[in-house]
């Protein structure tokens, strides 16, 4: 394998990638993750339409995720600031799980994978925060990149 870490220079120091020579293109990324609940907690939340004492669990998590996407470069030191075109976060219930999917789009010189992953992560943490009074046995799992397009290497899981 001849690949190298892009954020480490030849001296082993952290560096921000120079994207000034790259062409601007439409970049998209989709990430996903899961928040798994004990059966009885999920049943209680579902019976209340995922409304808690702090408000709508799902809508609060969506807003938190969108805010986080916009702040990714402040949270992850070597990420570039990007002008985002679109952020969409969908949270859907299934068997004792809230499934999170975040799609991010921009017209830039670098991709939005970290933004999509950050959106999923903060949405999941917000769900945990809003539900932890019911149980601490809540798991955040399977946060992963599903797809990215627009760079020199597209990816699709």
PDB file of C-alpha atoms in Angstrom:
ATOM      1  CA  UNK A   1       0.000   0.000   0.000  1.00  0.00           C
ATOM      2  CA  UNK A   2       1.564   3.306  -1.069  1.00  0.00           C
ATOM      3  CA  UNK A   3      -0.919   5.672   0.573  1.00  0.00           C
ATOM      4  CA  UNK A   4       0.315   8.220   3.093  1.00  0.00           C
ATOM      5  CA  UNK A   5      -1.388  10.171   5.853  1.00  0.00           C
ATOM      6  CA  UNK A   6      -2.387  13.522   4.385  1.00  0.00           C
ATOM      7  CA  UNK A   7      -2.262  15.517   7.617  1.00  0.00           C
ATOM      8  CA  UNK A   8       1.289  14.514   8.657  1.00  0.00           C
ATOM      9  CA  UNK A   9       4.308  16.057   6.915  1.00  0.00           C
ATOM     10  CA  UNK A  10       7.626  14.286   6.218  1.00  0.00           C
ATOM     11  CA  UNK A  11       8.958  15.461   9.600  1.00  0.00           C
ATOM     12  CA  UNK A  12       5.981  13.857  11.394  1.00  0.00           C
ATOM     13  CA  UNK A  13       4.288  17.147  12.233  1.00  0.00           C
ATOM     14  CA  UNK A  14       0.586  17.868  11.907  1.00  0.00           C
ATOM     15  CA  UNK A  15      -0.227  19.971   8.857  1.00  0.00           C
ATOM     16  CA  UNK A  16      -3.297  21.267   7.100  1.00  0.00           C
ATOM     17  CA  UNK A  17      -3.571  19.954   3.538  1.00  0.00           C
ATOM     18  CA  UNK A  18      -2.993  22.592   0.857  1.00  0.00           C
ATOM     19  CA  UNK A  19      -6.055  22.437  -1.392  1.00  0.00           C
ATOM     20  CA  UNK A  20      -5.306  25.638  -3.336  1.00  0.00           C
ATOM     21  CA  UNK A  21      -4.393  23.735  -6.511  1.00  0.00           C
ATOM     22  CA  UNK A  22      -7.472  21.500  -6.460  1.00  0.00           C
ATOM     23  CA  UNK A  23     -10.432  22.292  -8.655  1.00  0.00           C
ATOM     24  CA  UNK A  24     -13.763  23.354  -7.239  1.00  0.00           C
ATOM     25  CA  UNK A  25     -16.436  20.695  -7.660  1.00  0.00           C
ATOM     26  CA  UNK A  26     -19.701  19.625  -6.103  1.00  0.00           C
ATOM     27  CA  UNK A  27     -18.802  17.514  -3.074  1.00  0.00           C
ATOM     28  CA  UNK A  28     -21.261  15.365  -1.142  1.00  0.00           C
ATOM     29  CA  UNK A  29     -20.964  12.999   1.784  1.00  0.00           C
ATOM     30  CA  UNK A  30     -23.442  10.819   3.616  1.00  0.00           C
ATOM     31  CA  UNK A  31     -22.757   9.383   7.065  1.00  0.00           C
ATOM     32  CA  UNK A  32     -24.884   7.245   9.349  1.00  0.00           C
ATOM     33  CA  UNK A  33     -25.059   6.052  12.918  1.00  0.00           C
ATOM     34  CA  UNK A  34     -27.347   4.409  15.446  1.00  0.00           C
ATOM     35  CA  UNK A  35     -28.583   5.094  18.962  1.00  0.00           C
ATOM     36  CA  UNK A  36     -29.797   1.881  20.594  1.00  0.00           C
ATOM     37  CA  UNK A  37     -32.070   1.887  23.644  1.00  0.00           C
ATOM     38  CA  UNK A  38     -33.221  -0.698  26.169  1.00  0.00           C
ATOM     39  CA  UNK A  39     -36.521  -2.120  24.919  1.00  0.00           C
ATOM     40  CA  UNK A  40     -38.658  -0.576  27.679  1.00  0.00           C
ATOM     41  CA  UNK A  41     -37.091   2.881  27.252  1.00  0.00           C
ATOM     42  CA  UNK A  42     -37.618   2.842  23.492  1.00  0.00           C
ATOM     43  CA  UNK A  43     -41.240   1.757  23.963  1.00  0.00           C
ATOM     44  CA  UNK A  44     -41.828   4.656  26.385  1.00  0.00           C
ATOM     45  CA  UNK A  45     -40.211   7.180  24.026  1.00  0.00           C
ATOM     46  CA  UNK A  46     -42.132   5.870  21.015  1.00  0.00           C
ATOM     47  CA  UNK A  47     -45.413   6.024  22.954  1.00  0.00           C
ATOM     48  CA  UNK A  48     -44.672   9.718  23.622  1.00  0.00           C
ATOM     49  CA  UNK A  49     -43.792  10.378  19.939  1.00  0.00           C
ATOM     50  CA  UNK A  50     -40.195  10.986  21.103  1.00  0.00           C
ATOM     51  CA  UNK A  51     -41.247  14.065  23.045  1.00  0.00           C
ATOM     52  CA  UNK A  52     -39.462  14.535  26.350  1.00  0.00           C
ATOM     53  CA  UNK A  53     -39.464  17.108  29.129  1.00  0.00           C
ATOM     54  CA  UNK A  54     -36.850  19.050  27.122  1.00  0.00           C
ATOM     55  CA  UNK A  55     -38.945  19.017  23.914  1.00  0.00           C
ATOM     56  CA  UNK A  56     -38.815  16.986  20.715  1.00  0.00           C
ATOM     57  CA  UNK A  57     -35.899  14.601  21.009  1.00  0.00           C
ATOM     58  CA  UNK A  58     -35.634  14.049  17.272  1.00  0.00           C
ATOM     59  CA  UNK A  59     -35.989  17.683  16.187  1.00  0.00           C
ATOM     60  CA  UNK A  60     -33.549  18.886  18.853  1.00  0.00           C
ATOM     61  CA  UNK A  61     -31.013  16.294  17.660  1.00  0.00           C
ATOM     62  CA  UNK A  62     -31.502  17.388  14.032  1.00  0.00           C
ATOM     63  CA  UNK A  63     -30.864  21.036  14.906  1.00  0.00           C
ATOM     64  CA  UNK A  64     -27.826  20.133  17.041  1.00  0.00           C
ATOM     65  CA  UNK A  65     -26.417  18.054  14.199  1.00  0.00           C
ATOM     66  CA  UNK A  66     -26.858  20.872  11.688  1.00  0.00           C
ATOM     67  CA  UNK A  67     -25.136  23.318  14.043  1.00  0.00           C
ATOM     68  CA  UNK A  68     -22.275  20.860  14.518  1.00  0.00           C
ATOM     69  CA  UNK A  69     -21.815  20.382  10.767  1.00  0.00           C
ATOM     70  CA  UNK A  70     -21.358  24.147  10.436  1.00  0.00           C
ATOM     71  CA  UNK A  71     -18.728  24.127  13.216  1.00  0.00           C
ATOM     72  CA  UNK A  72     -16.699  21.098  12.116  1.00  0.00           C
ATOM     73  CA  UNK A  73     -13.577  23.121  11.286  1.00  0.00           C
ATOM     74  CA  UNK A  74     -13.672  24.579  14.819  1.00  0.00           C
ATOM     75  CA  UNK A  75     -13.912  21.118  16.387  1.00  0.00           C
ATOM     76  CA  UNK A  76     -11.443  19.145  14.242  1.00  0.00           C
ATOM     77  CA  UNK A  77      -8.159  21.053  14.054  1.00  0.00           C
ATOM     78  CA  UNK A  78      -7.020  20.273  10.498  1.00  0.00           C
ATOM     79  CA  UNK A  79     -10.389  20.540   8.728  1.00  0.00           C
ATOM     80  CA  UNK A  80     -10.908  23.377   6.259  1.00  0.00           C
ATOM     81  CA  UNK A  81     -13.688  25.918   6.665  1.00  0.00           C
ATOM     82  CA  UNK A  82     -16.238  25.218   3.965  1.00  0.00           C
ATOM     83  CA  UNK A  83     -19.166  27.120   2.491  1.00  0.00           C
ATOM     84  CA  UNK A  84     -21.881  24.524   2.791  1.00  0.00           C
ATOM     85  CA  UNK A  85     -24.721  24.306   0.288  1.00  0.00           C
ATOM     86  CA  UNK A  86     -26.941  21.759   2.053  1.00  0.00           C
ATOM     87  CA  UNK A  87     -27.180  19.857   5.324  1.00  0.00           C
ATOM     88  CA  UNK A  88     -29.914  17.259   5.769  1.00  0.00           C
ATOM     89  CA  UNK A  89     -30.247  15.102   8.851  1.00  0.00           C
ATOM     90  CA  UNK A  90     -32.874  12.378   9.043  1.00  0.00           C
ATOM     91  CA  UNK A  91     -33.570  10.436  12.228  1.00  0.00           C
ATOM     92  CA  UNK A  92     -35.868   7.438  11.908  1.00  0.00           C
ATOM     93  CA  UNK A  93     -36.988   4.917  14.513  1.00  0.00           C
ATOM     94  CA  UNK A  94     -36.749   1.154  14.061  1.00  0.00           C
ATOM     95  CA  UNK A  95     -36.518  -1.750  16.544  1.00  0.00           C
ATOM     96  CA  UNK A  96     -35.230  -0.057  19.734  1.00  0.00           C
ATOM     97  CA  UNK A  97     -33.006   2.162  17.578  1.00  0.00           C
ATOM     98  CA  UNK A  98     -32.944   5.692  16.246  1.00  0.00           C
ATOM     99  CA  UNK A  99     -31.119   5.627  12.908  1.00  0.00           C
ATOM    100  CA  UNK A 100     -29.311   8.838  11.961  1.00  0.00           C
ATOM    101  CA  UNK A 101     -28.338   9.822   8.433  1.00  0.00           C
ATOM    102  CA  UNK A 102     -26.573  13.070   7.572  1.00  0.00           C
ATOM    103  CA  UNK A 103     -26.032  14.349   4.031  1.00  0.00           C
ATOM    104  CA  UNK A 104     -23.795  17.352   3.422  1.00  0.00           C
ATOM    105  CA  UNK A 105     -23.137  19.139   0.132  1.00  0.00           C
ATOM    106  CA  UNK A 106     -20.856  21.976  -0.982  1.00  0.00           C
ATOM    107  CA  UNK A 107     -19.037  23.424  -3.998  1.00  0.00           C
ATOM    108  CA  UNK A 108     -15.443  23.404  -2.775  1.00  0.00           C
ATOM    109  CA  UNK A 109     -11.877  22.148  -3.233  1.00  0.00           C
ATOM    110  CA  UNK A 110     -12.181  19.536  -0.481  1.00  0.00           C
ATOM    111  CA  UNK A 111     -14.824  17.129   0.680  1.00  0.00           C
ATOM    112  CA  UNK A 112     -17.389  17.101   3.451  1.00  0.00           C
ATOM    113  CA  UNK A 113     -16.883  13.654   4.997  1.00  0.00           C
ATOM    114  CA  UNK A 114     -15.874  15.063   8.377  1.00  0.00           C
ATOM    115  CA  UNK A 115     -18.880  17.379   8.375  1.00  0.00           C
ATOM    116  CA  UNK A 116     -21.284  14.493   7.731  1.00  0.00           C
ATOM    117  CA  UNK A 117     -19.646  12.347  10.416  1.00  0.00           C
ATOM    118  CA  UNK A 118     -19.736  15.256  12.873  1.00  0.00           C
ATOM    119  CA  UNK A 119     -23.436  15.818  12.178  1.00  0.00           C
ATOM    120  CA  UNK A 120     -24.243  12.191  12.961  1.00  0.00           C
ATOM    121  CA  UNK A 121     -22.050  12.191  16.080  1.00  0.00           C
ATOM    122  CA  UNK A 122     -23.540  15.313  17.638  1.00  0.00           C
ATOM    123  CA  UNK A 123     -27.084  14.262  16.755  1.00  0.00           C
ATOM    124  CA  UNK A 124     -26.445  10.958  18.550  1.00  0.00           C
ATOM    125  CA  UNK A 125     -24.912  12.668  21.580  1.00  0.00           C
ATOM    126  CA  UNK A 126     -27.894  15.020  21.759  1.00  0.00           C
ATOM    127  CA  UNK A 127     -30.285  12.071  21.765  1.00  0.00           C
ATOM    128  CA  UNK A 128     -28.262  10.473  24.565  1.00  0.00           C
ATOM    129  CA  UNK A 129     -28.292  13.722  26.561  1.00  0.00           C
ATOM    130  CA  UNK A 130     -32.049  14.091  26.238  1.00  0.00           C
ATOM    131  CA  UNK A 131     -32.742  10.452  27.194  1.00  0.00           C
ATOM    132  CA  UNK A 132     -30.097   9.644  29.825  1.00  0.00           C
ATOM    133  CA  UNK A 133     -32.531  10.387  32.674  1.00  0.00           C
ATOM    134  CA  UNK A 134     -34.451   7.274  31.586  1.00  0.00           C
ATOM    135  CA  UNK A 135     -31.392   5.024  31.278  1.00  0.00           C
ATOM    136  CA  UNK A 136     -27.631   5.173  30.910  1.00  0.00           C
ATOM    137  CA  UNK A 137     -27.771   1.872  28.997  1.00  0.00           C
ATOM    138  CA  UNK A 138     -28.022   3.693  25.656  1.00  0.00           C
ATOM    139  CA  UNK A 139     -25.445   2.857  22.971  1.00  0.00           C
ATOM    140  CA  UNK A 140     -24.130   5.057  20.185  1.00  0.00           C
ATOM    141  CA  UNK A 141     -22.755   2.789  17.456  1.00  0.00           C
ATOM    142  CA  UNK A 142     -21.947   2.288  13.804  1.00  0.00           C
ATOM    143  CA  UNK A 143     -20.978   5.871  12.969  1.00  0.00           C
ATOM    144  CA  UNK A 144     -19.537   5.569   9.486  1.00  0.00           C
ATOM    145  CA  UNK A 145     -19.162   7.166   6.101  1.00  0.00           C
ATOM    146  CA  UNK A 146     -21.679   5.687   3.661  1.00  0.00           C
ATOM    147  CA  UNK A 147     -20.845   7.633   0.530  1.00  0.00           C
ATOM    148  CA  UNK A 148     -18.757  10.499  -0.790  1.00  0.00           C
ATOM    149  CA  UNK A 149     -18.643  12.055  -4.240  1.00  0.00           C
ATOM    150  CA  UNK A 150     -16.912  14.874  -6.046  1.00  0.00           C
ATOM    151  CA  UNK A 151     -13.271  14.353  -5.129  1.00  0.00           C
ATOM    152  CA  UNK A 152     -10.597  12.376  -6.903  1.00  0.00           C
ATOM    153  CA  UNK A 153     -11.776   9.205  -5.123  1.00  0.00           C
ATOM    154  CA  UNK A 154     -15.501   8.569  -4.775  1.00  0.00           C
ATOM    155  CA  UNK A 155     -16.637   6.068  -2.140  1.00  0.00           C
ATOM    156  CA  UNK A 156     -19.784   4.037  -1.671  1.00  0.00           C
ATOM    157  CA  UNK A 157     -20.172   1.507   1.146  1.00  0.00           C
TER     158      UNK A 157
END
